[in-house]
Amino acid sequence: AIEIHNLRKVYKVGSEKIVALDNVSLDITPGEICCILGTSGSGKSTLLNLIAGLEKPSKGTIKINGKHIEKMTEKDLARFRQRNIGFVFQSYNLLSSLTAQENVSLPLIFRGIKKQVRDELAADILAAVGLKRHLKHKPTQMSGGQQQRVGIARAFVSKPPVVFADEPTGNLDSRTTLEIMELMLEIAHENHQTLIIVTHDSHVASFADRIIHILDGNIQKIKKKENV
Amino acid sequence: AIEIHNLRKVYKVGSEKIVALDNVSLDITPGEICCILGTSGSGKSTLLNLIAGLEKPSKGTIKINGKHIEKMTEKDLARFRQRNIGFVFQSYNLLSSLTAQENVSLPLIFRGIKKQVRDELAADILAAVGLKRHLKHKPTQMSGGQQQRVGIARAFVSKPPVVFADEPTGNLDSRTTLEIMELMLEIAHENHQTLIIVTHDSHVASFADRIIHILDGNIQKIKKKENV
Ligand SMILES: Nc1ncnc2c1ncn2[C@@H]1O[C@H](COP(=O)(O)OP(=O)(O)OP(=O)(O)O)[C@@H](O)[C@H]1O
Ligand SMILES: Nc1ncnc2c1ncn2[C@@H]1O[C@H](COP(=O)(O)OP(=O)(O)OP(=O)(O)O)[C@@H](O)[C@H]1O
Ligand SMILES: [Mg+2]
Ligand SMILES: [Mg+2]
């Protein structure tokens, strides 16, 4: 499903060069639950952003279901993402002028689904993440963990084949974390979705089929579930 | 140092009323390391914002070092906060047009400290949180956990008597979390600072003298260090 070869990303800050990703190669199979662990600044968000086409690599290739992501135009990338990718951002990226229900409905608008069905699908998934009574709340009227859950709901509502989640439980208590992880896995398994989760939480990592350890922009080691 | 009596906060969302804090009373002694634990949406950020004077309570009183916070004007509150309070926000609240070093220097500008000394103090504390090579980076040029650490550095750089930290390690891996907690405690003890930390992380809570459990806007129980 996802084939990454010799991926490299270098940022320029003034005269300085930051190697955020050095040389990463990785194959992720369809339906896999894959966890990426690593210290703060090790390159996890950069890796996710590159695979999802949100940024361009400095070197290397990314194929999702046979399509070369790094070669696509902005327009094609946008269309490809709308149909194939769900993304839970590390800093939520909700639209502050829209309610929780409206934020979650956005991916469904892109799929041409009519309003009545959109509202219902959005309400259902928001209830599933514990936000039944917050449908009409705007982001500023919600706690940090509630905003994070709206982001998760939005990433899953259209059941895209691939979901990237960048630290989806960083602002959640342990019980809510467990409920959210079970929900994400349930939806992913039911819909044969591939799930790539960046996390610092070992409880979250325990749900994964494979754990990829990143250090200083490189893969340090990979652990399969049985050996973990 | 901090006396809270019958604190209540009700938000209005359309025709709906949200009781974020119901009836909270709490005394925090000078130099205490106090942890607030609770589920997502239980009222932790609301409690912190009220005590720090960032929002007004619906009912109740807050005294910090004898001063009634809930009675102060906006202007007096701003001055009081600049001199007495450091705040680590759940969503960082860094100025995106300023570098890490400039962001951290802000509290020192308010204290009339000249530029050369400011730059040095900011550089020192940024090095202490592991960001020695990111002084000139802007927030968008840093990872989530790096931005979080800039927020922590800013809250401590002027060594205010009280520091509030709203989930300061939510985006940090376990090793960085430990280093940051040890640093915060070291600075706090050295300067007799009172530290009030909201967290979901039990490792963080283990550093506290007292752990306050919040549920649905009320204090559910309090645990002292020996009993934990
Ligand atoms: N400005 C607001 N307007 C309306 N409701 C609000 C507002 N701010 C917070 N709330 C509500 O008050 C309750 C408590 O929010 P608070 O942010 O204090 O929770 P929290 O314990 O910090 O949660 P988290 O762990 O997710 O950060 C939540 O139900 C939230 O939706
Ligand atoms: N736009 C950018 N410009 C310059 N440097 C950047 C940029 N984005 C990220 N970096 C740098 O690249 C490195 C990796 O960043 P990345 O965000 O991928 O880390 P991360 O593993 O997600 O960290 P965290 O766990 O703190 O979120 C960091 O040193 C960061 O400062
Ligand atoms: Mg990150
Ligand atoms: Mg909060």
Short mmCIF file of C-alpha atoms and ligand atoms in Angstrom, two decimals:
data_model
loop_
_atom_site.label_atom_id
_atom_site.label_comp_id
_atom_site.label_asym_id
_atom_site.label_seq_id
_atom_site.Cartn_x
_atom_site.Cartn_y
_atom_site.Cartn_z
CA ALA A 1 0.00 0.00 0.00
CA ILE A 2 2.73 2.49 0.97
CA GLU A 3 6.31 2.24 -0.32
CA ILE A 4 8.91 4.72 0.88
CA HIS A 5 12.46 4.73 -0.54
CA ASN A 6 15.48 6.74 0.55
CA LEU A 7 13.36 9.57 1.84
CA ARG A 8 15.25 12.69 2.82
CA LYS A 9 14.14 16.11 4.04
CA VAL A 10 16.43 19.04 4.68
CA TYR A 11 15.15 22.37 5.96
CA LYS A 12 17.02 25.67 5.62
CA VAL A 13 16.90 28.11 8.52
CA GLY A 14 18.88 31.20 7.55
CA SER A 15 22.32 29.85 6.62
CA GLU A 16 21.73 26.68 8.64
CA LYS A 17 20.71 23.26 7.27
CA ILE A 18 18.54 20.96 9.35
CA VAL A 19 18.41 17.32 8.28
CA ALA A 20 14.94 16.43 9.57
CA LEU A 21 14.94 13.06 7.75
CA ASP A 22 18.19 11.49 6.62
CA ASN A 23 17.50 8.26 4.71
CA VAL A 24 14.26 6.45 5.42
CA SER A 25 12.98 3.39 3.57
CA LEU A 26 9.84 1.56 4.67
CA ASP A 27 7.02 -0.56 3.26
CA ILE A 28 3.61 -0.53 4.91
CA THR A 29 1.11 -3.25 3.97
CA PRO A 30 -2.64 -2.61 3.42
CA GLY A 31 -4.62 -2.78 6.64
CA GLU A 32 -1.49 -2.57 8.80
CA ILE A 33 -1.54 -0.70 12.11
CA CYS A 34 1.89 0.91 12.21
CA CYS A 35 3.27 2.98 15.10
CA ILE A 36 6.14 5.46 14.88
CA LEU A 37 7.99 6.17 18.12
CA GLY A 38 10.85 8.57 18.71
CA THR A 39 12.15 11.46 20.78
CA SER A 40 10.95 15.04 20.34
CA GLY A 41 12.57 16.43 17.18
CA SER A 42 13.51 13.03 15.76
CA GLY A 43 11.55 13.51 12.49
CA LYS A 44 8.16 11.83 13.11
CA SER A 45 5.88 14.68 11.98
CA THR A 46 8.18 15.36 9.03
CA LEU A 47 7.91 11.72 7.94
CA LEU A 48 4.12 11.80 8.19
CA ASN A 49 3.82 15.10 6.34
CA LEU A 50 5.99 13.82 3.48
CA ILE A 51 4.10 10.54 3.04
CA ALA A 52 0.76 12.36 3.09
CA GLY A 53 2.02 14.81 0.46
CA LEU A 54 1.75 17.84 2.75
CA GLU A 55 5.42 18.64 2.07
CA LYS A 56 7.85 17.72 -0.72
CA PRO A 57 10.90 15.55 0.03
CA SER A 58 14.44 16.74 -0.73
CA LYS A 59 15.21 13.22 -2.05
CA GLY A 60 13.50 9.87 -2.36
CA THR A 61 10.17 8.44 -3.46
CA ILE A 62 6.78 7.76 -1.91
CA LYS A 63 4.21 5.46 -3.51
CA ILE A 64 0.70 5.10 -2.15
CA ASN A 65 -1.36 2.42 -3.92
CA GLY A 66 0.96 2.69 -6.90
CA LYS A 67 0.85 6.49 -7.22
CA HIS A 68 4.06 8.54 -6.87
CA ILE A 69 3.19 11.19 -4.29
CA GLU A 70 6.38 13.22 -4.64
CA LYS A 71 5.74 13.70 -8.38
CA MET A 72 2.16 15.03 -8.12
CA THR A 73 1.11 18.60 -8.72
CA GLU A 74 -0.48 20.56 -5.85
CA LYS A 75 -3.89 20.20 -7.50
CA ASP A 76 -3.60 16.45 -7.99
CA LEU A 77 -2.23 16.04 -4.47
CA ALA A 78 -5.19 17.92 -2.99
CA ARG A 79 -7.65 15.70 -4.88
CA PHE A 80 -5.71 12.56 -3.99
CA ARG A 81 -5.66 13.48 -0.30
CA GLN A 82 -9.37 14.26 -0.22
CA ARG A 83 -10.17 10.77 -1.49
CA ASN A 84 -7.49 8.65 0.08
CA ILE A 85 -6.07 10.22 3.20
CA GLY A 86 -7.27 11.16 6.65
CA PHE A 87 -4.90 13.18 8.83
CA VAL A 88 -4.96 13.85 12.57
CA PHE A 89 -2.66 16.83 13.13
CA GLN A 90 -0.38 17.27 16.14
CA SER A 91 -1.91 20.72 16.63
CA TYR A 92 -5.47 19.80 15.54
CA ASN A 93 -5.83 22.37 12.70
CA LEU A 94 -9.56 22.85 13.22
CA LEU A 95 -11.38 25.77 11.58
CA SER A 96 -12.16 28.12 14.45
CA SER A 97 -15.23 29.65 12.82
CA LEU A 98 -16.92 26.25 12.39
CA THR A 99 -18.61 24.05 14.98
CA ALA A 100 -17.35 20.56 15.83
CA GLN A 101 -20.03 19.04 13.60
CA GLU A 102 -19.15 21.35 10.70
CA ASN A 103 -15.42 20.67 11.07
CA VAL A 104 -16.04 16.93 10.98
CA SER A 105 -18.36 17.28 7.94
CA LEU A 106 -15.68 18.86 5.74
CA PRO A 107 -14.28 15.63 4.22
CA LEU A 108 -17.85 14.58 3.36
CA ILE A 109 -18.51 17.84 1.49
CA PHE A 110 -15.55 17.01 -0.77
CA ARG A 111 -17.20 13.69 -1.53
CA GLY A 112 -20.44 15.33 -2.63
CA ILE A 113 -22.49 13.86 0.21
CA LYS A 114 -25.70 15.81 0.90
CA LYS A 115 -26.11 17.83 4.09
CA GLN A 116 -28.60 15.62 5.91
CA VAL A 117 -26.40 12.55 5.58
CA ARG A 118 -23.25 14.57 6.42
CA ASP A 119 -24.75 15.92 9.63
CA GLU A 120 -25.78 12.45 10.70
CA LEU A 121 -22.41 10.81 9.95
CA ALA A 122 -20.60 13.63 11.73
CA ALA A 123 -22.93 13.41 14.74
CA ASP A 124 -22.43 9.63 14.95
CA ILE A 125 -18.65 9.73 14.98
CA LEU A 126 -18.57 12.68 17.38
CA ALA A 127 -20.78 10.67 19.74
CA ALA A 128 -18.37 7.74 19.36
CA VAL A 129 -15.45 9.91 20.59
CA GLY A 130 -17.53 11.16 23.54
CA LEU A 131 -18.55 14.55 22.16
CA LYS A 132 -22.32 14.01 21.68
CA ARG A 133 -23.08 17.20 23.61
CA HIS A 134 -20.46 19.32 21.85
CA LEU A 135 -21.71 19.16 18.23
CA LYS A 136 -22.44 22.90 18.06
CA HIS A 137 -19.38 24.01 20.03
CA LYS A 138 -16.62 25.90 18.27
CA PRO A 139 -12.99 24.95 18.96
CA THR A 140 -12.51 27.78 21.46
CA GLN A 141 -15.47 26.44 23.41
CA MET A 142 -13.83 23.07 23.94
CA SER A 143 -10.99 21.68 26.03
CA GLY A 144 -7.67 20.67 24.46
CA GLY A 145 -8.52 16.99 24.52
CA GLN A 146 -11.98 17.65 23.07
CA GLN A 147 -10.45 19.56 20.15
CA GLN A 148 -8.03 16.69 19.61
CA ARG A 149 -10.97 14.27 19.44
CA VAL A 150 -12.74 16.45 16.87
CA GLY A 151 -9.59 16.16 14.75
CA ILE A 152 -9.71 12.38 15.10
CA ALA A 153 -13.39 12.25 14.17
CA ARG A 154 -12.74 14.38 11.09
CA ALA A 155 -9.92 12.07 9.93
CA PHE A 156 -12.13 8.98 10.13
CA VAL A 157 -15.59 10.20 9.11
CA SER A 158 -15.14 9.50 5.36
CA LYS A 159 -13.34 6.21 6.06
CA PRO A 160 -10.32 6.95 3.85
CA PRO A 161 -8.04 3.99 2.95
CA VAL A 162 -5.09 5.53 4.83
CA VAL A 163 -5.15 7.48 8.09
CA PHE A 164 -2.15 9.30 9.51
CA ALA A 165 -2.40 10.28 13.17
CA ASP A 166 0.28 12.57 14.64
CA GLU A 167 0.17 12.10 18.41
CA PRO A 168 -3.63 11.68 18.54
CA THR A 169 -3.77 11.13 22.32
CA GLY A 170 -1.19 13.61 23.63
CA ASN A 171 -3.88 15.66 25.35
CA LEU A 172 -6.03 12.81 26.61
CA ASP A 173 -6.13 11.07 29.98
CA SER A 174 -5.35 7.35 30.05
CA ARG A 175 -8.96 6.17 30.06
CA THR A 176 -10.02 8.39 27.17
CA THR A 177 -6.81 7.34 25.35
CA LEU A 178 -7.78 3.69 25.65
CA GLU A 179 -11.34 4.33 24.43
CA ILE A 180 -10.09 6.36 21.46
CA MET A 181 -7.48 3.74 20.48
CA GLU A 182 -10.04 0.94 20.63
CA LEU A 183 -12.41 3.02 18.51
CA MET A 184 -9.75 3.86 15.91
CA LEU A 185 -8.71 0.21 15.64
CA GLU A 186 -12.31 -0.95 15.40
CA ILE A 187 -13.07 1.46 12.55
CA ALA A 188 -9.76 0.67 10.81
CA HIS A 189 -10.27 -3.10 10.95
CA GLU A 190 -13.91 -2.86 9.87
CA ASN A 191 -12.99 -0.78 6.84
CA HIS A 192 -9.59 -2.35 6.06
CA GLN A 193 -7.86 0.96 6.64
CA THR A 194 -4.12 1.38 6.98
CA LEU A 195 -3.29 3.31 10.14
CA ILE A 196 0.01 5.10 10.77
CA ILE A 197 0.20 6.54 14.27
CA VAL A 198 2.96 8.73 15.69
CA THR A 199 3.00 8.55 19.45
CA HIS A 200 5.08 8.95 22.58
CA ASP A 201 2.68 6.75 24.55
CA SER A 202 3.72 3.11 24.98
CA HIS A 203 0.09 2.18 25.72
CA VAL A 204 -0.83 3.46 22.28
CA ALA A 205 2.13 1.67 20.69
CA SER A 206 0.95 -1.62 22.20
CA PHE A 207 -1.99 -1.58 19.76
CA ALA A 208 0.31 -1.67 16.73
CA ASP A 209 1.20 -4.57 14.45
CA ARG A 210 4.63 -3.00 14.02
CA ILE A 211 6.55 -0.32 15.93
CA ILE A 212 9.07 1.79 14.00
CA HIS A 213 11.66 3.60 16.16
CA ILE A 214 12.98 6.86 14.67
CA LEU A 215 16.15 8.60 15.88
CA ASP A 216 17.74 11.71 14.36
CA GLY A 217 15.90 11.33 11.07
CA ASN A 218 16.62 7.63 10.59
CA ILE A 219 14.89 4.35 11.38
CA GLN A 220 16.70 2.90 14.36
CA LYS A 221 14.81 -0.40 14.70
CA ILE A 222 11.52 -2.11 13.87
CA LYS A 223 9.58 -4.36 16.25
CA LYS A 224 6.77 -6.72 15.30
CA LYS A 225 3.89 -7.30 17.69
CA GLU A 226 4.94 -10.77 18.90
CA ASN A 227 8.39 -9.60 19.93
CA VAL A 228 7.15 -6.45 21.71
CA ALA B 1 0.23 31.63 48.80
CA ILE B 2 -2.91 30.71 46.82
CA GLU B 3 -6.38 30.53 48.41
CA ILE B 4 -9.35 29.45 46.28
CA HIS B 5 -12.89 29.46 47.72
CA ASN B 6 -16.10 28.18 46.14
CA LEU B 7 -14.83 28.76 42.64
CA ARG B 8 -17.44 28.32 39.91
CA LYS B 9 -17.31 28.85 36.15
CA VAL B 10 -20.28 28.51 33.83
CA TYR B 11 -19.97 28.99 30.08
CA LYS B 12 -22.89 29.79 27.77
CA VAL B 13 -22.98 28.15 24.34
CA GLY B 14 -26.07 29.37 22.52
CA SER B 15 -28.94 28.54 24.86
CA GLU B 16 -26.88 25.89 26.64
CA LYS B 17 -25.08 26.25 29.99
CA ILE B 18 -21.82 24.38 30.60
CA VAL B 19 -20.69 24.09 34.21
CA ALA B 20 -16.92 23.87 33.66
CA LEU B 21 -16.16 24.28 37.37
CA ASP B 22 -18.85 23.59 39.96
CA ASN B 23 -17.54 24.37 43.45
CA VAL B 24 -13.79 24.23 44.00
CA SER B 25 -11.98 25.23 47.19
CA LEU B 26 -8.25 24.73 47.60
CA ASP B 27 -5.27 26.18 49.43
CA ILE B 28 -1.80 25.92 47.93
CA THR B 29 1.21 26.65 50.15
CA PRO B 30 4.28 28.66 49.00
CA GLY B 31 6.87 26.48 47.30
CA GLU B 32 4.43 23.59 46.88
CA ILE B 33 4.57 21.36 43.79
CA CYS B 34 0.90 20.66 43.11
CA CYS B 35 -0.42 18.38 40.37
CA ILE B 36 -3.94 18.44 38.94
CA LEU B 37 -5.14 15.23 37.32
CA GLY B 38 -8.46 14.56 35.62
CA THR B 39 -10.17 13.33 32.48
CA SER B 40 -10.42 15.34 29.29
CA GLY B 41 -13.06 18.05 29.80
CA SER B 42 -13.08 17.78 33.60
CA GLY B 43 -12.19 21.46 34.16
CA LYS B 44 -8.38 21.52 34.61
CA SER B 45 -7.54 24.26 32.09
CA THR B 46 -10.51 26.28 33.30
CA LEU B 47 -9.25 26.07 36.89
CA LEU B 48 -5.76 27.18 35.87
CA ASN B 49 -7.05 30.04 33.71
CA LEU B 50 -9.22 31.34 36.56
CA ILE B 51 -6.48 31.23 39.19
CA ALA B 52 -4.04 32.98 36.84
CA GLY B 53 -6.62 35.69 36.14
CA LEU B 54 -6.91 34.83 32.45
CA GLU B 55 -10.68 34.44 32.86
CA LYS B 56 -13.20 35.72 35.41
CA PRO B 57 -15.06 33.25 37.66
CA SER B 58 -18.86 33.11 37.74
CA LYS B 59 -18.66 32.78 41.55
CA GLY B 60 -16.02 32.47 44.24
CA THR B 61 -12.73 34.09 45.22
CA ILE B 62 -9.05 33.66 44.37
CA LYS B 63 -6.28 35.15 46.50
CA ILE B 64 -2.65 35.05 45.44
CA ASN B 65 -0.24 36.36 48.10
CA GLY B 66 -3.13 38.27 49.68
CA LYS B 67 -4.39 39.90 46.46
CA HIS B 68 -7.95 39.19 45.25
CA ILE B 69 -7.50 38.17 41.62
CA GLU B 70 -11.20 38.08 40.73
CA LYS B 71 -11.60 41.73 41.78
CA MET B 72 -8.74 43.19 39.72
CA THR B 73 -9.15 45.32 36.61
CA GLU B 74 -7.73 44.05 33.31
CA LYS B 75 -4.87 46.56 33.56
CA ASP B 76 -3.96 45.56 37.13
CA LEU B 77 -4.28 41.88 36.25
CA ALA B 78 -1.90 42.26 33.32
CA ARG B 79 0.69 43.98 35.53
CA PHE B 80 0.19 41.44 38.31
CA ARG B 81 0.65 38.53 35.91
CA GLN B 82 3.80 40.01 34.36
CA ARG B 83 5.43 40.19 37.77
CA ASN B 84 4.09 37.15 39.55
CA ILE B 85 2.94 34.49 37.14
CA GLY B 86 4.49 32.22 34.55
CA PHE B 87 2.12 30.21 32.38
CA VAL B 88 2.77 27.21 30.14
CA PHE B 89 -0.23 26.94 27.82
CA GLN B 90 -1.79 23.69 26.62
CA SER B 91 -1.48 25.00 23.06
CA TYR B 92 1.83 26.85 23.54
CA ASN B 93 0.64 30.35 22.47
CA LEU B 94 4.00 31.34 20.98
CA LEU B 95 4.28 34.42 18.73
CA SER B 96 4.82 32.98 15.26
CA SER B 97 6.73 36.00 13.96
CA LEU B 98 9.35 35.77 16.72
CA THR B 99 12.23 33.33 17.13
CA ALA B 100 12.47 30.94 20.08
CA GLN B 101 14.94 33.28 21.79
CA GLU B 102 12.69 36.32 21.22
CA ASN B 103 9.62 34.48 22.51
CA VAL B 104 11.46 33.46 25.67
CA SER B 105 12.77 37.02 26.17
CA LEU B 106 9.30 38.58 26.35
CA PRO B 107 8.80 38.29 30.14
CA LEU B 108 12.22 39.92 30.64
CA ILE B 109 11.27 42.91 28.44
CA PHE B 110 8.37 43.56 30.82
CA ARG B 111 10.85 43.64 33.68
CA GLY B 112 13.00 46.29 31.99
CA ILE B 113 15.99 44.01 31.58
CA LYS B 114 18.38 45.18 28.85
CA LYS B 115 18.79 43.25 25.62
CA GLN B 116 22.23 41.75 26.19
CA VAL B 117 21.21 40.21 29.50
CA ARG B 118 17.83 39.10 28.09
CA ASP B 119 19.43 37.28 25.17
CA GLU B 120 21.82 35.51 27.51
CA LEU B 121 19.15 34.43 30.01
CA ALA B 122 16.91 33.22 27.18
CA ALA B 123 19.78 31.32 25.55
CA ASP B 124 20.67 29.67 28.87
CA ILE B 125 17.21 28.38 29.61
CA LEU B 126 16.65 27.27 26.02
CA ALA B 127 19.88 25.28 26.24
CA ALA B 128 18.62 23.76 29.51
CA VAL B 129 15.48 22.45 27.73
CA GLY B 130 17.59 21.01 24.90
CA LEU B 131 17.05 23.75 22.31
CA LYS B 132 20.55 25.27 22.15
CA ARG B 133 20.57 24.97 18.35
CA HIS B 134 17.07 26.35 17.86
CA LEU B 135 17.48 29.87 19.29
CA LYS B 136 16.80 31.56 15.94
CA HIS B 137 14.06 29.19 14.81
CA LYS B 138 10.50 30.43 14.54
CA PRO B 139 7.68 28.24 15.88
CA THR B 140 6.81 26.87 12.42
CA GLN B 141 10.41 25.74 12.10
CA MET B 142 10.20 23.54 15.16
CA SER B 143 8.56 20.25 16.11
CA GLY B 144 5.53 20.12 18.43
CA GLY B 145 7.60 19.08 21.41
CA GLN B 146 10.20 21.77 20.68
CA GLN B 147 7.48 24.46 20.63
CA GLN B 148 6.17 23.09 23.90
CA ARG B 149 9.62 23.42 25.43
CA VAL B 150 9.92 27.02 24.25
CA GLY B 151 6.68 27.70 26.13
CA ILE B 152 8.16 26.12 29.25
CA ALA B 153 11.36 28.14 28.95
CA ARG B 154 9.34 31.36 28.58
CA ALA B 155 7.33 30.59 31.73
CA PHE B 156 10.46 30.10 33.85
CA VAL B 157 12.95 32.61 32.45
CA SER B 158 11.95 35.47 34.78
CA LYS B 159 11.59 33.09 37.76
CA PRO B 160 8.09 34.24 38.74
CA PRO B 161 6.84 33.22 42.21
CA VAL B 162 4.03 31.10 40.73
CA VAL B 163 4.16 28.96 37.60
CA PHE B 164 1.10 27.31 36.07
CA ALA B 165 1.81 24.54 33.56
CA ASP B 166 -1.08 23.14 31.52
CA GLU B 167 0.00 19.72 30.27
CA PRO B 168 3.65 20.77 29.74
CA THR B 169 4.80 17.34 28.53
CA GLY B 170 1.88 16.17 26.38
CA ASN B 171 4.01 16.30 23.23
CA LEU B 172 7.25 14.96 24.71
CA ASP B 173 8.68 11.45 24.73
CA SER B 174 9.27 9.83 28.12
CA ARG B 175 12.96 10.66 28.34
CA THR B 176 12.52 14.31 27.43
CA THR B 177 9.56 14.44 29.84
CA LEU B 178 11.78 13.25 32.68
CA GLU B 179 14.52 15.75 31.85
CA ILE B 180 12.02 18.61 31.65
CA MET B 181 10.33 17.65 34.94
CA GLU B 182 13.66 17.44 36.76
CA LEU B 183 14.63 20.82 35.34
CA MET B 184 11.33 22.46 36.34
CA LEU B 185 11.58 21.08 39.85
CA GLU B 186 15.21 22.12 40.18
CA ILE B 187 14.44 25.70 39.14
CA ALA B 188 11.32 25.80 41.33
CA HIS B 189 13.10 24.55 44.44
CA GLU B 190 16.10 26.83 43.89
CA ASN B 191 13.86 29.88 43.60
CA HIS B 192 11.13 28.85 46.07
CA GLN B 193 8.54 28.89 43.31
CA THR B 194 5.05 27.45 43.63
CA LEU B 195 4.34 25.09 40.76
CA ILE B 196 0.86 24.01 39.67
CA ILE B 197 0.96 21.39 36.93
CA VAL B 198 -1.99 19.97 35.02
CA THR B 199 -1.13 16.62 33.54
CA HIS B 200 -2.46 13.30 32.29
CA ASP B 201 0.93 11.64 32.81
CA SER B 202 1.32 9.66 36.03
CA HIS B 203 5.11 9.93 35.71
CA VAL B 204 4.76 13.70 35.89
CA ALA B 205 2.33 13.44 38.81
CA SER B 206 4.87 11.38 40.76
CA PHE B 207 6.99 14.54 41.12
CA ALA B 208 4.23 16.36 43.04
CA ASP B 209 3.93 17.04 46.76
CA ARG B 210 0.15 16.76 46.35
CA ILE B 211 -2.09 15.40 43.61
CA ILE B 212 -5.54 16.92 43.16
CA HIS B 213 -8.04 14.79 41.24
CA ILE B 214 -10.70 16.75 39.33
CA LEU B 215 -13.92 15.22 38.00
CA ASP B 216 -16.79 17.06 36.30
CA GLY B 217 -15.69 20.44 37.66
CA ASN B 218 -15.18 19.32 41.26
CA ILE B 219 -12.32 18.10 43.40
CA GLN B 220 -12.80 14.37 43.76
CA LYS B 221 -9.86 13.59 46.08
CA ILE B 222 -6.46 14.84 47.18
CA LYS B 223 -3.38 12.64 47.69
CA LYS B 224 -0.22 13.63 49.50
CA LYS B 225 3.14 12.32 48.34
CA GLU B 226 3.64 9.71 51.08
CA ASN B 227 0.32 8.02 50.33
CA VAL B 228 0.83 7.96 46.55
N1 LIG C 1 -14.83 29.07 26.26
C1 LIG C 1 -15.63 28.02 26.51
N2 LIG C 1 -16.94 28.06 26.14
C2 LIG C 1 -17.74 27.01 26.40
N3 LIG C 1 -17.38 25.87 27.00
C3 LIG C 1 -16.08 25.77 27.39
C4 LIG C 1 -15.14 26.82 27.15
N4 LIG C 1 -13.94 26.43 27.63
C5 LIG C 1 -14.12 25.20 28.14
N5 LIG C 1 -15.40 24.80 28.00
C6 LIG C 1 -15.98 23.53 28.45
O1 LIG C 1 -15.71 23.41 29.86
C7 LIG C 1 -15.36 22.05 30.18
C8 LIG C 1 -14.00 22.02 30.85
O2 LIG C 1 -13.02 22.45 29.95
P1 LIG C 1 -11.46 22.45 30.30
O3 LIG C 1 -10.74 23.06 29.13
O4 LIG C 1 -11.24 23.09 31.62
O5 LIG C 1 -11.15 20.90 30.40
P2 LIG C 1 -9.76 20.14 30.66
O6 LIG C 1 -9.89 19.38 31.94
O7 LIG C 1 -8.63 21.11 30.55
O8 LIG C 1 -9.70 19.11 29.45
P3 LIG C 1 -8.44 18.55 28.59
O9 LIG C 1 -7.76 17.54 29.47
O10 LIG C 1 -9.12 17.94 27.41
O11 LIG C 1 -7.57 19.70 28.23
C9 LIG C 1 -15.40 21.27 28.86
O12 LIG C 1 -16.62 20.55 28.77
C10 LIG C 1 -15.35 22.33 27.78
O13 LIG C 1 -16.09 21.95 26.63
N1 LIG C 2 9.55 23.96 8.70
C1 LIG C 2 10.71 23.64 9.34
N2 LIG C 2 11.81 24.42 9.18
C2 LIG C 2 12.96 24.12 9.80
N3 LIG C 2 13.15 23.08 10.60
C3 LIG C 2 12.09 22.26 10.81
C4 LIG C 2 10.82 22.50 10.20
N4 LIG C 2 9.96 21.53 10.61
C5 LIG C 2 10.67 20.72 11.43
N5 LIG C 2 11.95 21.15 11.55
C6 LIG C 2 13.02 20.52 12.33
O1 LIG C 2 13.12 19.16 11.89
C7 LIG C 2 13.35 18.29 13.02
C8 LIG C 2 12.27 17.22 13.06
O2 LIG C 2 11.02 17.84 13.28
P1 LIG C 2 9.69 16.98 13.48
O3 LIG C 2 8.56 17.97 13.61
O4 LIG C 2 9.55 15.97 12.40
O5 LIG C 2 9.97 16.23 14.85
P2 LIG C 2 9.01 15.25 15.70
O6 LIG C 2 9.68 13.93 15.78
O7 LIG C 2 7.62 15.29 15.16
O8 LIG C 2 9.04 15.93 17.14
P3 LIG C 2 7.89 16.06 18.29
O9 LIG C 2 7.83 14.73 18.94
O10 LIG C 2 8.47 17.13 19.19
O11 LIG C 2 6.63 16.49 17.63
C9 LIG C 2 13.36 19.18 14.26
O12 LIG C 2 14.69 19.43 14.65
C10 LIG C 2 12.70 20.47 13.81
O13 LIG C 2 13.24 21.59 14.47
MG MG C 3 5.82 16.05 15.89
MG MG C 4 -7.07 21.36 29.19
#
